[in-house]
CSV table of C-alpha atoms in Angstrom, one decimal:
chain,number,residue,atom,x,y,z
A,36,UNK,CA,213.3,7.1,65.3
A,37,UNK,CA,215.8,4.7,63.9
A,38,UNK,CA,214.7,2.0,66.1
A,39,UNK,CA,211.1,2.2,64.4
A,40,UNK,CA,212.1,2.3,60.6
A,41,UNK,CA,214.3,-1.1,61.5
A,42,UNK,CA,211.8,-2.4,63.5
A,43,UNK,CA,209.0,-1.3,60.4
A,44,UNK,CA,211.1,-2.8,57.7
A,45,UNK,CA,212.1,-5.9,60.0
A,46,UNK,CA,207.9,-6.5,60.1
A,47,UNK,CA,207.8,-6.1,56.8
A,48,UNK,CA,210.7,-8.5,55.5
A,49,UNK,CA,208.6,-10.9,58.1
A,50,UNK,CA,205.5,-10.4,56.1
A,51,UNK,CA,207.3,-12.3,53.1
A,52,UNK,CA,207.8,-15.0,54.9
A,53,UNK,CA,205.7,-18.1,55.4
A,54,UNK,CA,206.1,-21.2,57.4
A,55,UNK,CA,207.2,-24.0,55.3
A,56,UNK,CA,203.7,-26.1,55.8
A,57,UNK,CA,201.9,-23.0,54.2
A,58,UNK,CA,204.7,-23.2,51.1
A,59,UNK,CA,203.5,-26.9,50.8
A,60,UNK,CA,200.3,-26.4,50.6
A,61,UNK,CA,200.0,-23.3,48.5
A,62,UNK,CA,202.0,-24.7,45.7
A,63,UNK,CA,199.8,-27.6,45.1
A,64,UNK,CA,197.2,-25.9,43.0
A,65,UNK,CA,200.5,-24.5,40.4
A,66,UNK,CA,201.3,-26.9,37.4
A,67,UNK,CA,204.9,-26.4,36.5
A,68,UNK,CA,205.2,-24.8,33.5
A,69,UNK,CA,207.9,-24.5,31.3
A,70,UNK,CA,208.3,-20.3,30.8
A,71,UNK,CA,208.5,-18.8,27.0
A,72,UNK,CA,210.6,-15.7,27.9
A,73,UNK,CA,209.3,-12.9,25.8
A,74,UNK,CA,211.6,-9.9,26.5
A,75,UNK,CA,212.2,-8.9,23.3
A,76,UNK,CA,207.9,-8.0,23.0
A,77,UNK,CA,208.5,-6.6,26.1
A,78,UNK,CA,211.6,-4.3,25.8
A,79,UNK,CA,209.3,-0.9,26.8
A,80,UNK,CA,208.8,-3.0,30.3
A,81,UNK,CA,212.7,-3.7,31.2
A,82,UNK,CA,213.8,-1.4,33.6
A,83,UNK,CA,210.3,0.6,33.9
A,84,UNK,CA,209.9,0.6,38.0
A,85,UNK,CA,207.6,2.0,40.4
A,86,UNK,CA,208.0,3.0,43.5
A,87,UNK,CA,206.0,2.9,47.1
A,88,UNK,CA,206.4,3.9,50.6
A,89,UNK,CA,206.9,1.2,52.9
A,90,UNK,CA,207.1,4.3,56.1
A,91,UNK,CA,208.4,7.3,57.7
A,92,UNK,CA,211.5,7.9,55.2
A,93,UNK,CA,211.3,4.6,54.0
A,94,UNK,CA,210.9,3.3,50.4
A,95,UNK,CA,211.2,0.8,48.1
A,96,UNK,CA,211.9,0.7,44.4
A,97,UNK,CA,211.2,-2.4,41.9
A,98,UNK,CA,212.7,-2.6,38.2
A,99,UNK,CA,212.1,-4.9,36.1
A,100,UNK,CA,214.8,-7.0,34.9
A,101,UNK,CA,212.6,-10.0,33.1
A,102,UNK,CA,209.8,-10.6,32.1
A,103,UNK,CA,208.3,-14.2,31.2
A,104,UNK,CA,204.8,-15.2,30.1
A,105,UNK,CA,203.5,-18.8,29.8
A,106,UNK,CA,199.1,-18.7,29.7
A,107,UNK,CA,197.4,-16.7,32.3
A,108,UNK,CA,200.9,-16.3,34.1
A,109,UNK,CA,203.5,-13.4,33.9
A,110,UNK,CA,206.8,-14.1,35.6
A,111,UNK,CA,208.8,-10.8,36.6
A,112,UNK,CA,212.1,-10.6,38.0
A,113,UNK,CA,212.7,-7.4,39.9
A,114,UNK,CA,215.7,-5.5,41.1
A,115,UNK,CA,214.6,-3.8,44.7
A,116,UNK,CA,216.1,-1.5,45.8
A,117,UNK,CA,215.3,-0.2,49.6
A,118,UNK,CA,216.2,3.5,50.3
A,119,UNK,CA,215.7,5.1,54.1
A,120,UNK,CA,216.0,8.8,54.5
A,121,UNK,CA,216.7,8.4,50.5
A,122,UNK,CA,219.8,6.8,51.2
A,123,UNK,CA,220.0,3.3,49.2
A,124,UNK,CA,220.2,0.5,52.1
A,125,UNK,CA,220.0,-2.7,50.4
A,126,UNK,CA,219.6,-3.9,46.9
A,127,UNK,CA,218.1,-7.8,45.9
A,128,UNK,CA,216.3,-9.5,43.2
A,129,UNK,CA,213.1,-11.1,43.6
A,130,UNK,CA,210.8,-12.7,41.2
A,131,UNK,CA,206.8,-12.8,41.4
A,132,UNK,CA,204.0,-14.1,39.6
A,133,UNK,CA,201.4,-12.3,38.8
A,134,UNK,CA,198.1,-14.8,38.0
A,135,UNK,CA,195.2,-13.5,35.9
A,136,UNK,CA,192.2,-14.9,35.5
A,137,UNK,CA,190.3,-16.0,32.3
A,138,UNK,CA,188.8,-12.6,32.0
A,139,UNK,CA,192.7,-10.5,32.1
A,140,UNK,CA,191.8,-9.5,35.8
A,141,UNK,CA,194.8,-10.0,38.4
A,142,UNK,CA,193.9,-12.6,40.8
A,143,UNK,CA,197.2,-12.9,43.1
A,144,UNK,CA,200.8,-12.0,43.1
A,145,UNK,CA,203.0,-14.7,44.5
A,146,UNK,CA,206.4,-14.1,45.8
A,147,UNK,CA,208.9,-16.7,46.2
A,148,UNK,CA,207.0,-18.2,49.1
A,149,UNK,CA,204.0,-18.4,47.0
A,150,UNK,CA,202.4,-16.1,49.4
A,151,UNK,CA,200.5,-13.8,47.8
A,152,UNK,CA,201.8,-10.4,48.4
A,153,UNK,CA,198.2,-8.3,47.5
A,154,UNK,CA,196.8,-9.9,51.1
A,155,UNK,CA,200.1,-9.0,52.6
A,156,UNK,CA,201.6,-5.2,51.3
A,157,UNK,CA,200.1,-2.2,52.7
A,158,UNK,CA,197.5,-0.5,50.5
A,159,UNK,CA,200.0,1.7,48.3
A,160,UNK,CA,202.3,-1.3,47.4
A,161,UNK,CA,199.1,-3.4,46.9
A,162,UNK,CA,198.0,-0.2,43.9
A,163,UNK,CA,201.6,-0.6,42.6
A,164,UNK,CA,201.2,-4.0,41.7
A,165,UNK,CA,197.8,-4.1,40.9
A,166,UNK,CA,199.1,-1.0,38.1
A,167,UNK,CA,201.6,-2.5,36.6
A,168,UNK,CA,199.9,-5.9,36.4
A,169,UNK,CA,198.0,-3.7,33.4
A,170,UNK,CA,200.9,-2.6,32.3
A,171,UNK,CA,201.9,-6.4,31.6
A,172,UNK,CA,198.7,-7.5,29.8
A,173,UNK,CA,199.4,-3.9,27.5
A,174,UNK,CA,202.7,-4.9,26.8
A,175,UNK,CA,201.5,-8.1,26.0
A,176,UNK,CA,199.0,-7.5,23.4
């Protein structure tokens, strides 16, 4: 049984990852933009998190550590933590960005890769982030 939860959270570490002729190609259609950091707007967002199931006694937790906005794009560092049998296993920071369109709707999520997690996470991580990319446009109104 401990073979499959490694094995599950081994696949899904390898879902983050991209070959670096995807990471090439993906980030041509992003303008680099220089990020107005708006936590003090944001203070009811720090350290809100949700969490999702990621398997059998497996889950993850992200909190929210930063929070940048710059046009139709919200920058949001996370602290994750990864708990199996509810035992905390390992702890890291990523950042993603989550893309609206011109209408406030979420279009992607890119992770460091700029591989856009909402194709990749299994349906209950994909609601997560599809929730609290609301909760951003709230917080940012």
């Amino acid at each position: 049984m401990k073979h499959l939860k490694f094995i599950f959270l081994l696949l899904l570490i390898v879902c983050f990852s991209c070959k670096e002729q995807e990471k090439q190609t993906e980030t041509s259609y992003l303008p680099n933009y220089e990020y107005n950091n708006n936590i003090e707007d944001n203070s009811n967002l720090i350290n809100k998190s949700f969490v999702f199931s990621c398997g059998s006694g497996c889950a993850m937790r992200y909190s929210v550590e930063n929070i940048q906005f710059k046009e139709q794009i919200a920058t949001v560092k996370f602290k994750i933590e990864t708990f199996i049998d509810e035992e905390l296993s390992e702890t890291f920071q990523e950042s993603y960005d989550f893309i609206y369109d011109s209408k406030n709707n979420i279009t992607k999520v890119l992770n460091k890769d700029n591989q856009n997690v909402l194709e990749t996470l299994p349906n209950g991580a994909k609601e997560s982030f599809i929730e609290f990319s609301k909760l951003l446009l709230k917080s940012r109104s």
